[in-house]
Tab-separated table of C-alpha atoms and ligand atoms in Angstrom:
chain	number	residue	atom	x	y	z
A	6	UNK	CA	-89.909	-1.610	-55.688
A	7	UNK	CA	-89.376	-2.994	-59.155
A	8	UNK	CA	-85.904	-2.348	-60.517
A	9	UNK	CA	-83.765	-3.280	-63.482
A	10	UNK	CA	-80.087	-2.956	-64.317
A	11	UNK	CA	-79.143	-0.672	-67.198
A	12	UNK	CA	-77.481	-3.629	-68.906
A	13	UNK	CA	-80.636	-5.735	-68.653
A	14	UNK	CA	-82.826	-2.859	-69.876
A	15	UNK	CA	-80.539	-2.308	-72.850
A	16	UNK	CA	-80.490	-6.030	-73.615
A	17	UNK	CA	-84.247	-6.295	-73.566
A	18	UNK	CA	-84.579	-3.380	-75.981
A	19	UNK	CA	-81.657	-4.570	-78.100
A	20	UNK	CA	-80.121	-1.137	-77.579
A	21	UNK	CA	-76.593	-0.244	-76.551
A	22	UNK	CA	-76.029	0.337	-72.877
A	23	UNK	CA	-74.127	3.527	-73.650
A	24	UNK	CA	-77.241	5.009	-75.309
A	25	UNK	CA	-79.276	4.346	-72.180
A	26	UNK	CA	-76.568	5.963	-70.071
A	27	UNK	CA	-76.533	9.014	-72.372
A	28	UNK	CA	-80.266	9.469	-71.957
A	29	UNK	CA	-79.953	9.199	-68.190
A	30	UNK	CA	-77.189	11.803	-68.276
A	31	UNK	CA	-79.453	14.144	-70.225
A	32	UNK	CA	-81.851	13.846	-67.314
A	33	UNK	CA	-79.029	14.701	-64.978
A	34	UNK	CA	-78.438	11.175	-63.710
A	35	UNK	CA	-74.936	9.734	-63.758
A	36	UNK	CA	-74.945	5.979	-64.091
A	37	UNK	CA	-72.825	2.966	-64.903
A	38	UNK	CA	-73.945	0.006	-66.972
A	39	UNK	CA	-74.235	-2.181	-63.862
A	40	UNK	CA	-76.378	0.306	-61.930
A	41	UNK	CA	-79.958	-0.418	-61.030
A	42	UNK	CA	-82.755	2.003	-61.951
A	43	UNK	CA	-86.387	1.917	-60.934
A	44	UNK	CA	-89.127	0.701	-63.235
A	45	UNK	CA	-90.622	4.144	-63.891
A	46	UNK	CA	-87.301	5.571	-65.045
A	47	UNK	CA	-86.752	2.472	-67.167
A	48	UNK	CA	-90.140	2.952	-68.781
A	49	UNK	CA	-89.363	6.621	-69.643
A	50	UNK	CA	-86.051	5.641	-71.203
A	51	UNK	CA	-87.618	2.840	-73.201
A	52	UNK	CA	-90.333	5.125	-74.536
A	53	UNK	CA	-87.792	7.810	-75.371
A	54	UNK	CA	-85.990	5.211	-77.493
A	55	UNK	CA	-89.235	4.433	-79.292
A	56	UNK	CA	-90.140	1.157	-77.575
A	57	UNK	CA	-93.543	0.077	-76.372
A	58	UNK	CA	-93.399	-0.957	-72.759
A	59	UNK	CA	-95.233	-3.891	-71.310
A	60	UNK	CA	-94.577	-4.178	-67.617
A	61	UNK	CA	-94.954	-7.717	-66.373
A	62	UNK	CA	-95.736	-8.135	-62.726
A	63	UNK	CA	-94.901	-11.242	-60.764
A	64	UNK	CA	-98.592	-11.929	-60.356
A	65	UNK	CA	-99.064	-12.107	-64.153
A	66	UNK	CA	-96.451	-14.805	-64.480
A	67	UNK	CA	-96.727	-16.819	-61.294
A	68	UNK	CA	-100.462	-16.456	-60.719
A	69	UNK	CA	-102.331	-19.685	-60.351
A	70	UNK	CA	-99.210	-21.790	-60.715
A	71	UNK	CA	-99.443	-23.311	-57.250
A	72	UNK	CA	-101.997	-23.945	-54.592
A	73	UNK	CA	-105.148	-23.323	-56.592
A	74	UNK	CA	-107.847	-24.800	-54.363
A	75	UNK	CA	-109.395	-28.182	-55.161
A	76	UNK	CA	-113.055	-28.935	-54.729
A	77	UNK	CA	-113.728	-30.926	-51.560
A	78	UNK	CA	-115.289	-33.787	-53.514
A	79	UNK	CA	-112.174	-34.174	-55.689
A	80	UNK	CA	-109.995	-35.016	-52.678
A	81	UNK	CA	-108.965	-38.620	-52.122
A	82	UNK	CA	-106.809	-40.143	-49.367
A	83	UNK	CA	-103.085	-40.029	-50.055
A	84	UNK	CA	-100.129	-41.745	-48.356
A	85	UNK	CA	-98.255	-39.905	-45.590
A	86	UNK	CA	-94.818	-38.469	-46.365
A	87	UNK	CA	-92.405	-39.172	-43.531
A	88	UNK	CA	-88.988	-37.691	-42.766
A	89	UNK	CA	-86.648	-39.276	-40.231
A	90	UNK	CA	-84.687	-36.752	-38.193
A	91	UNK	CA	-82.420	-36.862	-35.181
A	92	UNK	CA	-78.916	-36.439	-33.879
A	93	UNK	CA	-75.978	-37.806	-35.847
A	94	UNK	CA	-75.266	-41.500	-35.171
A	95	UNK	CA	-78.598	-42.060	-33.445
A	96	UNK	CA	-79.565	-44.413	-36.280
A	97	UNK	CA	-81.514	-42.489	-38.943
A	98	UNK	CA	-79.872	-44.234	-41.868
A	99	UNK	CA	-80.028	-47.639	-40.156
A	100	UNK	CA	-83.722	-47.181	-39.477
A	101	UNK	CA	-84.489	-46.105	-43.043
A	102	UNK	CA	-82.562	-49.095	-44.371
A	103	UNK	CA	-84.215	-51.487	-41.943
A	104	UNK	CA	-87.680	-50.282	-42.919
A	105	UNK	CA	-86.848	-50.464	-46.590
A	106	UNK	CA	-85.421	-53.953	-46.395
A	107	UNK	CA	-88.085	-55.332	-44.090
A	108	UNK	CA	-90.415	-54.426	-46.896
A	109	UNK	CA	-88.601	-56.279	-49.635
A	110	UNK	CA	-90.005	-59.758	-50.146
A	111	UNK	CA	-87.176	-62.236	-50.564
A	112	UNK	CA	-87.634	-62.790	-54.307
A	113	UNK	CA	-87.254	-59.101	-54.765
A	114	UNK	CA	-84.083	-58.875	-52.688
A	115	UNK	CA	-81.526	-56.681	-54.329
A	116	UNK	CA	-84.320	-55.167	-56.365
A	117	UNK	CA	-84.181	-51.995	-54.352
A	118	UNK	CA	-80.734	-50.720	-55.076
A	119	UNK	CA	-81.871	-47.480	-56.578
A	120	UNK	CA	-81.238	-44.409	-54.511
A	121	UNK	CA	-83.527	-41.588	-55.491
A	122	UNK	CA	-83.731	-39.774	-52.153
A	123	UNK	CA	-87.141	-41.108	-51.318
A	124	UNK	CA	-88.997	-44.396	-51.406
A	125	UNK	CA	-92.391	-45.849	-50.805
A	126	UNK	CA	-93.193	-48.980	-48.814
A	127	UNK	CA	-96.365	-50.822	-47.936
A	128	UNK	CA	-97.075	-50.868	-44.205
A	129	UNK	CA	-98.384	-54.022	-42.485
A	130	UNK	CA	-101.906	-52.592	-42.669
A	131	UNK	CA	-101.580	-52.489	-46.450
A	132	UNK	CA	-101.292	-48.731	-46.728
A	133	UNK	CA	-98.401	-47.143	-48.586
A	134	UNK	CA	-96.001	-44.812	-46.750
A	135	UNK	CA	-93.473	-42.520	-48.418
A	136	UNK	CA	-90.111	-41.923	-46.749
A	137	UNK	CA	-87.816	-39.090	-47.693
A	138	UNK	CA	-84.234	-39.883	-46.887
A	139	UNK	CA	-82.331	-36.816	-47.983
A	140	UNK	CA	-83.423	-33.894	-45.870
A	141	UNK	CA	-80.761	-33.462	-43.295
A	142	UNK	CA	-81.609	-30.501	-41.167
A	143	UNK	CA	-80.031	-28.047	-43.590
A	144	UNK	CA	-82.025	-29.363	-46.545
A	145	UNK	CA	-85.195	-29.339	-44.473
A	146	UNK	CA	-84.627	-25.686	-43.614
A	147	UNK	CA	-83.801	-24.797	-47.217
A	148	UNK	CA	-86.990	-26.433	-48.408
A	149	UNK	CA	-89.071	-24.607	-45.873
A	150	UNK	CA	-87.399	-21.320	-46.823
A	151	UNK	CA	-88.633	-21.890	-50.352
A	152	UNK	CA	-92.133	-22.483	-49.137
A	153	UNK	CA	-91.987	-26.187	-49.834
A	154	UNK	CA	-93.771	-28.315	-47.311
A	155	UNK	CA	-92.923	-31.884	-48.127
A	156	UNK	CA	-93.266	-33.718	-44.844
A	157	UNK	CA	-96.446	-34.763	-43.074
A	158	UNK	CA	-94.799	-36.569	-40.173
A	159	UNK	CA	-91.359	-36.389	-38.557
A	160	UNK	CA	-90.013	-39.549	-36.969
A	161	UNK	CA	-87.625	-38.310	-34.304
A	162	UNK	CA	-84.902	-40.865	-33.672
A	163	UNK	CA	-83.254	-40.679	-30.256
A	164	UNK	CA	-80.618	-43.212	-29.263
A	165	UNK	CA	-81.529	-44.739	-25.922
A	166	UNK	CA	-77.878	-44.859	-24.871
A	167	UNK	CA	-77.198	-41.224	-25.701
A	168	UNK	CA	-80.386	-39.284	-25.078
A	169	UNK	CA	-81.482	-35.894	-26.333
A	170	UNK	CA	-78.605	-34.108	-28.069
A	171	UNK	CA	-78.296	-30.736	-29.860
A	172	UNK	CA	-79.570	-31.978	-33.234
A	173	UNK	CA	-82.446	-33.723	-31.480
A	174	UNK	CA	-83.506	-30.344	-30.119
A	175	UNK	CA	-83.012	-28.789	-33.572
A	176	UNK	CA	-85.196	-31.424	-35.166
A	177	UNK	CA	-87.921	-30.753	-32.598
A	178	UNK	CA	-87.713	-27.043	-33.424
A	179	UNK	CA	-87.919	-27.736	-37.166
A	180	UNK	CA	-90.913	-29.983	-36.823
A	181	UNK	CA	-92.649	-27.464	-34.622
A	182	UNK	CA	-91.939	-24.538	-36.938
A	183	UNK	CA	-93.302	-26.551	-39.842
A	184	UNK	CA	-96.356	-27.599	-37.850
A	185	UNK	CA	-95.581	-31.274	-38.403
A	186	UNK	CA	-96.387	-33.915	-35.763
A	187	UNK	CA	-93.553	-35.925	-34.254
A	188	UNK	CA	-93.421	-39.645	-33.621
A	189	UNK	CA	-90.633	-40.521	-31.199
A	190	UNK	CA	-88.578	-43.609	-32.045
A	191	UNK	CA	-86.305	-44.466	-29.133
A	192	UNK	CA	-83.612	-46.425	-30.952
A	193	UNK	CA	-80.812	-48.812	-29.932
A	194	UNK	CA	-83.101	-50.363	-27.354
A	195	UNK	CA	-81.043	-53.556	-27.746
A	196	UNK	CA	-78.006	-51.982	-26.110
A	197	UNK	CA	-77.261	-52.927	-22.504
A	198	UNK	CA	-76.830	-49.281	-21.543
A	199	UNK	CA	-80.119	-48.216	-23.141
A	200	UNK	CA	-82.072	-45.846	-20.891
A	201	UNK	CA	-85.410	-45.154	-22.589
A	202	UNK	CA	-86.842	-43.616	-19.403
A	203	UNK	CA	-84.144	-41.002	-19.431
A	204	UNK	CA	-84.934	-40.185	-23.078
A	205	UNK	CA	-88.582	-39.641	-22.199
A	206	UNK	CA	-87.842	-37.222	-19.410
A	207	UNK	CA	-85.269	-35.350	-21.465
A	208	UNK	CA	-87.831	-34.959	-24.215
A	209	UNK	CA	-90.235	-33.552	-21.672
A	210	UNK	CA	-87.734	-30.773	-21.000
A	211	UNK	CA	-88.120	-29.890	-24.691
A	212	UNK	CA	-91.875	-29.921	-24.363
A	213	UNK	CA	-92.330	-33.189	-26.181
A	214	UNK	CA	-94.595	-35.211	-23.949
A	215	UNK	CA	-94.828	-38.832	-24.966
A	216	UNK	CA	-97.833	-41.039	-24.302
A	217	UNK	CA	-96.348	-43.030	-21.425
A	218	UNK	CA	-95.799	-39.735	-19.599
A	219	UNK	CA	-99.419	-38.743	-20.194
A	220	UNK	CA	-98.790	-36.704	-23.339
A	221	UNK	CA	-100.086	-37.011	-26.893
A	222	UNK	CA	-96.857	-37.689	-28.763
A	223	UNK	CA	-96.761	-41.209	-30.193
A	224	UNK	CA	-93.663	-43.193	-29.253
A	225	UNK	CA	-92.071	-46.571	-29.778
A	226	UNK	CA	-88.912	-48.306	-28.620
A	227	UNK	CA	-87.034	-49.757	-31.580
A	228	UNK	CA	-83.803	-51.308	-32.657
A	229	UNK	CA	-82.843	-50.597	-36.241
A	230	UNK	CA	-80.057	-53.161	-36.280
A	231	UNK	CA	-81.938	-55.924	-34.401
A	232	UNK	CA	-85.143	-55.071	-36.272
A	233	UNK	CA	-87.217	-54.725	-33.121
A	234	UNK	CA	-90.629	-53.047	-33.330
A	235	UNK	CA	-90.317	-51.801	-36.902
A	236	UNK	CA	-93.877	-52.933	-37.611
A	237	UNK	CA	-95.045	-51.073	-34.551
A	238	UNK	CA	-93.402	-47.908	-35.825
A	239	UNK	CA	-95.186	-48.335	-39.147
A	240	UNK	CA	-98.468	-48.866	-37.314
A	241	UNK	CA	-97.961	-45.597	-35.449
A	242	UNK	CA	-97.231	-43.810	-38.713
A	243	UNK	CA	-100.453	-45.196	-40.155
A	244	UNK	CA	-102.320	-44.074	-37.039
A	245	UNK	CA	-100.854	-40.573	-37.155
A	246	UNK	CA	-101.634	-40.368	-40.880
A	247	UNK	CA	-105.229	-41.302	-40.171
A	248	UNK	CA	-105.453	-38.520	-37.590
A	249	UNK	CA	-104.103	-36.063	-40.158
A	250	UNK	CA	-106.730	-37.144	-42.710
A	251	UNK	CA	-104.319	-36.578	-45.607
A	252	UNK	CA	-105.974	-35.987	-48.945
A	253	UNK	CA	-105.175	-34.714	-52.414
A	254	UNK	CA	-106.871	-34.391	-55.765
A	255	UNK	CA	-105.186	-36.887	-58.106
A	256	UNK	CA	-107.128	-35.673	-61.151
A	257	UNK	CA	-105.458	-32.343	-61.848
A	258	UNK	CA	-102.174	-31.119	-63.328
A	259	UNK	CA	-99.410	-32.223	-60.978
A	260	UNK	CA	-97.650	-30.094	-58.385
A	261	UNK	CA	-94.705	-31.261	-56.317
A	262	UNK	CA	-91.274	-30.505	-54.943
A	263	UNK	CA	-87.752	-31.394	-56.045
A	264	UNK	CA	-86.187	-33.642	-53.393
A	265	UNK	CA	-82.844	-33.856	-55.109
A	266	UNK	CA	-81.434	-33.292	-58.570
A	267	UNK	CA	-78.248	-34.062	-60.404
A	268	UNK	CA	-76.723	-34.009	-63.835
A	269	UNK	CA	-76.340	-37.555	-65.152
A	270	UNK	CA	-73.742	-38.043	-67.883
A	271	UNK	CA	-75.940	-40.178	-70.081
A	272	UNK	CA	-79.434	-39.053	-69.154
A	273	UNK	CA	-78.990	-35.333	-68.581
A	274	UNK	CA	-80.673	-33.597	-65.652
A	275	UNK	CA	-82.367	-36.101	-63.338
A	276	UNK	CA	-84.655	-34.765	-60.627
A	277	UNK	CA	-86.373	-36.711	-57.883
A	278	UNK	CA	-89.745	-35.094	-57.513
A	279	UNK	CA	-92.264	-35.766	-54.790
A	280	UNK	CA	-95.663	-35.399	-56.429
A	281	UNK	CA	-97.975	-33.724	-53.933
A	282	UNK	CA	-101.173	-33.044	-55.853
A	283	UNK	CA	-102.445	-34.197	-59.183
A	284	UNK	CA	-100.822	-36.839	-61.362
A	285	UNK	CA	-97.554	-36.322	-63.204
A	286	UNK	CA	-97.460	-37.995	-66.622
A	287	UNK	CA	-94.940	-38.714	-69.317
A	288	UNK	CA	-95.256	-35.932	-71.893
A	289	UNK	CA	-96.282	-33.248	-69.377
A	290	UNK	CA	-94.627	-29.840	-69.642
A	291	UNK	CA	-93.169	-28.911	-66.265
A	292	UNK	CA	-91.417	-26.002	-64.597
A	293	UNK	CA	-89.165	-26.324	-61.555
A	294	UNK	CA	-87.332	-23.278	-60.263
A	295	UNK	CA	-85.837	-21.621	-63.315
A	296	UNK	CA	-85.784	-24.859	-65.304
A	297	UNK	CA	-88.438	-26.392	-67.465
A	298	UNK	CA	-88.864	-29.426	-69.660
A	299	UNK	CA	-91.149	-32.028	-71.131
A	300	UNK	CA	-91.254	-35.250	-69.098
A	301	UNK	CA	-89.390	-37.803	-71.198
A	302	UNK	CA	-89.519	-40.618	-68.674
A	303	UNK	CA	-90.561	-41.323	-65.108
A	304	UNK	CA	-88.748	-43.891	-62.961
A	305	UNK	CA	-90.074	-45.165	-59.661
A	306	UNK	CA	-88.003	-45.833	-56.521
A	307	UNK	CA	-87.091	-49.285	-57.861
A	308	UNK	CA	-85.773	-47.796	-61.066
A	309	UNK	CA	-88.696	-49.065	-63.098
A	310	UNK	CA	-90.324	-46.971	-65.790
A	311	UNK	CA	-93.716	-45.525	-64.917
A	312	UNK	CA	-96.249	-43.742	-67.068
A	313	UNK	CA	-97.532	-41.585	-64.258
A	314	UNK	CA	-97.162	-40.754	-60.572
A	315	UNK	CA	-99.920	-39.641	-58.217
A	316	UNK	CA	-99.988	-37.763	-54.898
A	317	UNK	CA	-97.251	-38.617	-52.329
A	318	UNK	CA	-95.307	-40.615	-54.920
A	319	UNK	CA	-91.601	-39.955	-55.399
A	320	UNK	CA	-90.365	-40.313	-58.977
A	321	UNK	CA	-87.263	-39.620	-60.945
A	322	UNK	CA	-88.080	-37.190	-63.707
A	323	UNK	CA	-86.106	-37.082	-66.944
A	324	UNK	CA	-86.552	-34.240	-69.386
A	325	UNK	CA	-85.618	-31.052	-67.529
A	326	UNK	CA	-83.521	-28.637	-69.600
A	327	UNK	CA	-81.174	-28.078	-66.648
A	328	UNK	CA	-80.961	-29.249	-63.054
A	329	UNK	CA	-83.495	-27.651	-60.735
A	330	UNK	CA	-82.562	-27.336	-57.062
A	331	UNK	CA	-83.692	-29.324	-54.049
A	332	UNK	CA	-86.690	-27.542	-52.623
A	333	UNK	CA	-87.808	-26.064	-55.954
A	334	UNK	CA	-91.501	-26.444	-56.459
A	335	UNK	CA	-92.593	-28.182	-59.623
A	336	UNK	CA	-95.781	-27.602	-61.566
A	337	UNK	CA	-97.260	-28.872	-64.798
A	338	UNK	CA	-98.180	-26.035	-67.150
A	339	UNK	CA	-100.330	-25.982	-70.262
A	340	UNK	CA	-97.664	-25.274	-72.893
A	341	UNK	CA	-93.973	-24.928	-73.632
A	342	UNK	CA	-94.558	-21.227	-74.289
A	343	UNK	CA	-95.953	-20.786	-70.783
A	344	UNK	CA	-93.063	-22.789	-69.301
A	345	UNK	CA	-90.589	-20.553	-71.122
A	346	UNK	CA	-92.347	-17.396	-69.988
A	347	UNK	CA	-92.213	-18.488	-66.353
A	348	UNK	CA	-88.623	-19.693	-66.333
A	349	UNK	CA	-87.322	-16.695	-68.303
A	350	UNK	CA	-89.078	-14.401	-65.873
A	351	UNK	CA	-87.540	-16.231	-62.907
A	352	UNK	CA	-84.106	-16.194	-64.536
A	353	UNK	CA	-84.385	-12.416	-65.005
A	354	UNK	CA	-85.515	-11.966	-61.422
A	355	UNK	CA	-82.527	-13.961	-60.235
A	356	UNK	CA	-80.115	-11.898	-62.356
A	357	UNK	CA	-81.626	-8.624	-61.233
A	358	UNK	CA	-81.547	-9.583	-57.590
A	359	UNK	CA	-77.896	-10.592	-57.931
A	360	UNK	CA	-77.142	-7.313	-59.711
A	361	UNK	CA	-78.937	-5.296	-57.042
A	362	UNK	CA	-76.974	-7.103	-54.356
A	363	UNK	CA	-73.757	-6.367	-56.250
A	364	UNK	CA	-74.584	-2.653	-56.412
A	365	UNK	CA	-75.440	-2.570	-52.747
A	366	UNK	CA	-72.220	-4.338	-51.846
A	367	UNK	CA	-70.185	-1.893	-53.914
A	368	UNK	CA	-72.055	1.015	-52.396
A	369	UNK	CA	-71.313	-0.045	-48.868
A	370	UNK	CA	-67.705	-0.746	-49.713
A	371	UNK	CA	-67.415	2.779	-51.139
A	372	UNK	CA	-69.039	4.153	-48.006
A	373	UNK	CA	-66.565	2.328	-45.851
A	374	UNK	CA	-63.608	3.683	-47.788
A	375	UNK	CA	-64.754	7.275	-47.898
B	7	GDP	P1	-77.311	-41.695	-38.418
B	7	GDP	O1	-76.086	-40.843	-38.346
B	7	GDP	O2	-78.384	-41.166	-37.537
B	7	GDP	O3	-77.776	-41.979	-39.796
B	7	GDP	O4	-76.898	-43.092	-37.723
B	7	GDP	P2	-76.528	-44.483	-38.418
B	7	GDP	O5	-77.718	-45.160	-38.935
B	7	GDP	O6	-75.413	-44.255	-39.360
B	7	GDP	O7	-76.042	-45.302	-37.142
B	7	GDP	C1	-74.923	-44.933	-36.368
B	7	GDP	C2	-74.330	-46.144	-35.687
B	7	GDP	O8	-75.261	-46.685	-34.760
B	7	GDP	C3	-73.994	-47.273	-36.654
B	7	GDP	O9	-72.794	-47.866	-36.254
B	7	GDP	C4	-75.150	-48.231	-36.504
B	7	GDP	O10	-74.791	-49.557	-36.772
B	7	GDP	C5	-75.498	-48.055	-35.036
B	7	GDP	N1	-76.907	-48.364	-34.782
B	7	GDP	C6	-77.978	-47.831	-35.420
B	7	GDP	N2	-79.124	-48.336	-34.933
B	7	GDP	C7	-78.772	-49.203	-33.940
B	7	GDP	C8	-79.518	-50.063	-33.058
B	7	GDP	O11	-80.739	-50.110	-33.083
B	7	GDP	N3	-78.795	-50.793	-32.168
B	7	GDP	C9	-77.449	-50.746	-32.112
B	7	GDP	N4	-76.844	-51.507	-31.212
B	7	GDP	N5	-76.723	-49.977	-32.943
B	7	GDP	C10	-77.363	-49.213	-33.847
B	8	MG	MG1	-77.062	-41.181	-41.632
């Protein structure tokens, strides 16, 4: 049920908390300033104090902010978004680096020094692919908990000399829970003690059946450090993407997800946002979690200024009032007033939830001591 703390109620009416408490006492209810009361009681109190009450439901504020359907004919193909997962030391970072560098033409070498948590490359078939390089398993879970689905494909890295390990199994579980297809990359194939056959049969025990064992899961043997079969991996990603028939409407207000965010000394809050639908533009008013702002600048994964970013494009966004959190969903809204309404509402919700938790905690502590 809807609740509010006495402090918050008093604040919103610009009344003193003690006056609210007095009124509650008149009704036979003993309360402290930090206590939570239900919305109906709050409304009675507010009216008693001569205020007009407008109850705002979540649906009024959040309605239509995300996931409004797009007309079929507005949908255009978009690049796949790929996350590399796997056990520690099996070569995730090496593989991401190898793919990134294989894609840098020599004149451009050193051009990609920017780290924004995600980057886009052009596969040998000419199609762009977006890689997200922050989600460790914890971040992946946090994002999913917030309802953010950022990944289309998981590349599961398994070291051929080590086999399926606990975090390999975890990654399989994550991908499955998120309904995301897996491509198996058996890495370190250059090592003399590499046993790719063993990896395949171990995967089978986790119900991942690769193609060579008659299953449907795409697989490739690679070496991140010796740069073996990287093109083949990219081909498989392109193939999987084609099977997924990924589409988005680029011609609508943008929606996306914060991949990472930080406070930069000179530039203020900097958020890497993966645009998922629509096109994000300089000047747009955006909300992300309980932060909002007007996009002052967009920087691509090479650190170059961009005017706009379409579906599946990662960009650094400057202009947020404060740092949003990884996993926060981002949406363009029609005005600053609307952005303020949404973020103030979310801020209040956060405060009230925290207050309710505090009351509960105190209650149970009191119970324990009595
Ligand atoms: P992560 O923890 O999954 O990100 O793994 P890293 O990318 O940090 O790699 C762990 C170690 O394995 C490093 O010492 C890498 O140099 C090494 N490594 C990664 N890929 C390969 C490979 O394909 N072949 C060999 N021989 N070593 C690799
Ligand atoms: Mg790593």
